[in-house]
């Protein structure tokens, strides 16, 4: 009894303030604290490039010296294929557009396509993956065959076919964005379907799901309250990597001539297509800067996705921490440790 009394009277260490705890719990902050060495450098570099991309897209109207389809100013026409100068820092295109302005406005087009494509594919893929994995039977077999057939089809060719069916290959700003987004959505749905279906098949046999069935919970409640939130923990990784793939698909469509009209919006792939003849003539600025924008944005998003993927692997994370001589909490899930299940079944929280 004395031992218990002395233990209870021992002062506990002061808890961290609530705002500080919340700050450390944020996904990006948590990953930065967990990363070490080269992994941290990759994550920081990717976050910087991604932040520059987002800020450029948000502030395109402020940063761009001209409009994306502007051909003249108060002094007259810009002129085609003008070299970089004080008036046009990155020169002009073969059509007479300012290269810098089109590169800046191209970030906005790319961001809109990423958001629409990822949101559509996320909702569709998660929904059919949840239904397929939970109910099984002939519904599961049909959906698996359909998604495998779509996944096996060449992605860019499938995007071209869908773009032609939807818009005839070229259209206005929102028409082109929706055509490109739906094309990319069709490609991404099987990826989300596979991940969610596999997790749902595993989770539906857990004890807390069986307990929910015993007490009479409906299928919809079990799917949304117990299965869905535990089956979507790896989606942030796929979202980040799919964002970079969406940019490449959009650029591929534009390069092949199935993108957005230059008078409707700026699109990097279309500008590269128009710059093909310039390369053999020694006019390098019309192709270098749109291509560099694609490379940097894809590189930034890929670095973020690969870093999150490494941090989600406890074996790889623990090995890298040991090599760097650091110890500490290692979250299995990018968004943080797994919480307790609905029936009190605690998840795997950390690996030391």
Short mmCIF file of N, CA, C and O in Angstrom, two decimals, residues 192 235-245 300-306 308:
data_model
loop_
_atom_site.label_atom_id
_atom_site.label_comp_id
_atom_site.label_asym_id
_atom_site.label_seq_id
_atom_site.Cartn_x
_atom_site.Cartn_y
_atom_site.Cartn_z
N UNK A 192 -7.47 2.94 -57.06
CA UNK A 192 -8.18 3.08 -55.79
C UNK A 192 -9.05 1.85 -55.50
O UNK A 192 -9.18 1.44 -54.34
N UNK A 235 -4.49 6.06 -48.65
CA UNK A 235 -4.86 6.87 -49.80
C UNK A 235 -4.01 8.12 -49.98
O UNK A 235 -3.78 8.53 -51.12
N UNK A 236 -3.56 8.80 -48.91
CA UNK A 236 -2.71 9.97 -49.16
C UNK A 236 -1.48 9.68 -50.01
O UNK A 236 -1.06 10.53 -50.80
N UNK A 237 -0.92 8.50 -49.87
CA UNK A 237 0.23 8.13 -50.70
C UNK A 237 -0.17 8.06 -52.17
O UNK A 237 0.52 8.59 -53.05
N UNK A 238 -1.29 7.39 -52.45
CA UNK A 238 -1.73 7.23 -53.83
C UNK A 238 -2.14 8.57 -54.41
O UNK A 238 -1.89 8.85 -55.59
N UNK A 239 -2.78 9.42 -53.61
CA UNK A 239 -3.20 10.73 -54.10
C UNK A 239 -2.00 11.55 -54.57
O UNK A 239 -2.04 12.19 -55.63
N UNK A 240 -0.92 11.54 -53.80
CA UNK A 240 0.25 12.33 -54.16
C UNK A 240 0.90 11.82 -55.43
O UNK A 240 1.26 12.61 -56.32
N UNK A 241 1.05 10.52 -55.54
CA UNK A 241 1.67 9.96 -56.74
C UNK A 241 0.78 10.11 -57.96
O UNK A 241 1.26 10.35 -59.07
N UNK A 242 -0.53 10.00 -57.78
CA UNK A 242 -1.45 10.15 -58.91
C UNK A 242 -1.51 11.59 -59.40
O UNK A 242 -1.81 11.84 -60.57
N UNK A 243 -1.25 12.55 -58.52
CA UNK A 243 -1.24 13.95 -58.95
C UNK A 243 -0.15 14.18 -59.98
O UNK A 243 -0.36 14.87 -61.00
N UNK A 244 1.04 13.62 -59.75
CA UNK A 244 2.12 13.77 -60.73
C UNK A 244 1.81 13.02 -62.02
O UNK A 244 2.11 13.50 -63.12
N UNK A 245 1.17 11.86 -61.89
CA UNK A 245 0.80 11.11 -63.10
C UNK A 245 -0.27 11.84 -63.89
O UNK A 245 -0.30 11.78 -65.13
N UNK A 300 8.60 17.41 -57.77
CA UNK A 300 8.20 17.78 -56.42
C UNK A 300 7.12 16.87 -55.87
O UNK A 300 7.24 16.38 -54.73
N UNK A 301 6.08 16.59 -56.64
CA UNK A 301 5.00 15.72 -56.17
C UNK A 301 5.49 14.29 -55.96
O UNK A 301 5.08 13.61 -55.01
N UNK A 302 6.39 13.84 -56.83
CA UNK A 302 6.93 12.48 -56.69
C UNK A 302 7.79 12.36 -55.44
O UNK A 302 7.74 11.34 -54.73
N UNK A 303 8.61 13.37 -55.15
CA UNK A 303 9.43 13.34 -53.94
C UNK A 303 8.57 13.28 -52.69
O UNK A 303 8.88 12.54 -51.74
N UNK A 304 7.50 14.06 -52.67
CA UNK A 304 6.60 14.03 -51.52
C UNK A 304 5.96 12.64 -51.39
O UNK A 304 5.92 12.06 -50.29
N UNK A 305 5.47 12.10 -52.49
CA UNK A 305 4.82 10.79 -52.44
C UNK A 305 5.77 9.68 -52.03
O UNK A 305 5.43 8.82 -51.20
N UNK A 306 6.99 9.68 -52.59
CA UNK A 306 7.96 8.64 -52.24
C UNK A 306 8.40 8.76 -50.79
O UNK A 306 8.62 7.75 -50.11
N UNK A 308 6.61 10.00 -48.27
CA UNK A 308 5.50 9.50 -47.45
C UNK A 308 5.42 7.98 -47.50
O UNK A 308 5.11 7.33 -46.51
#
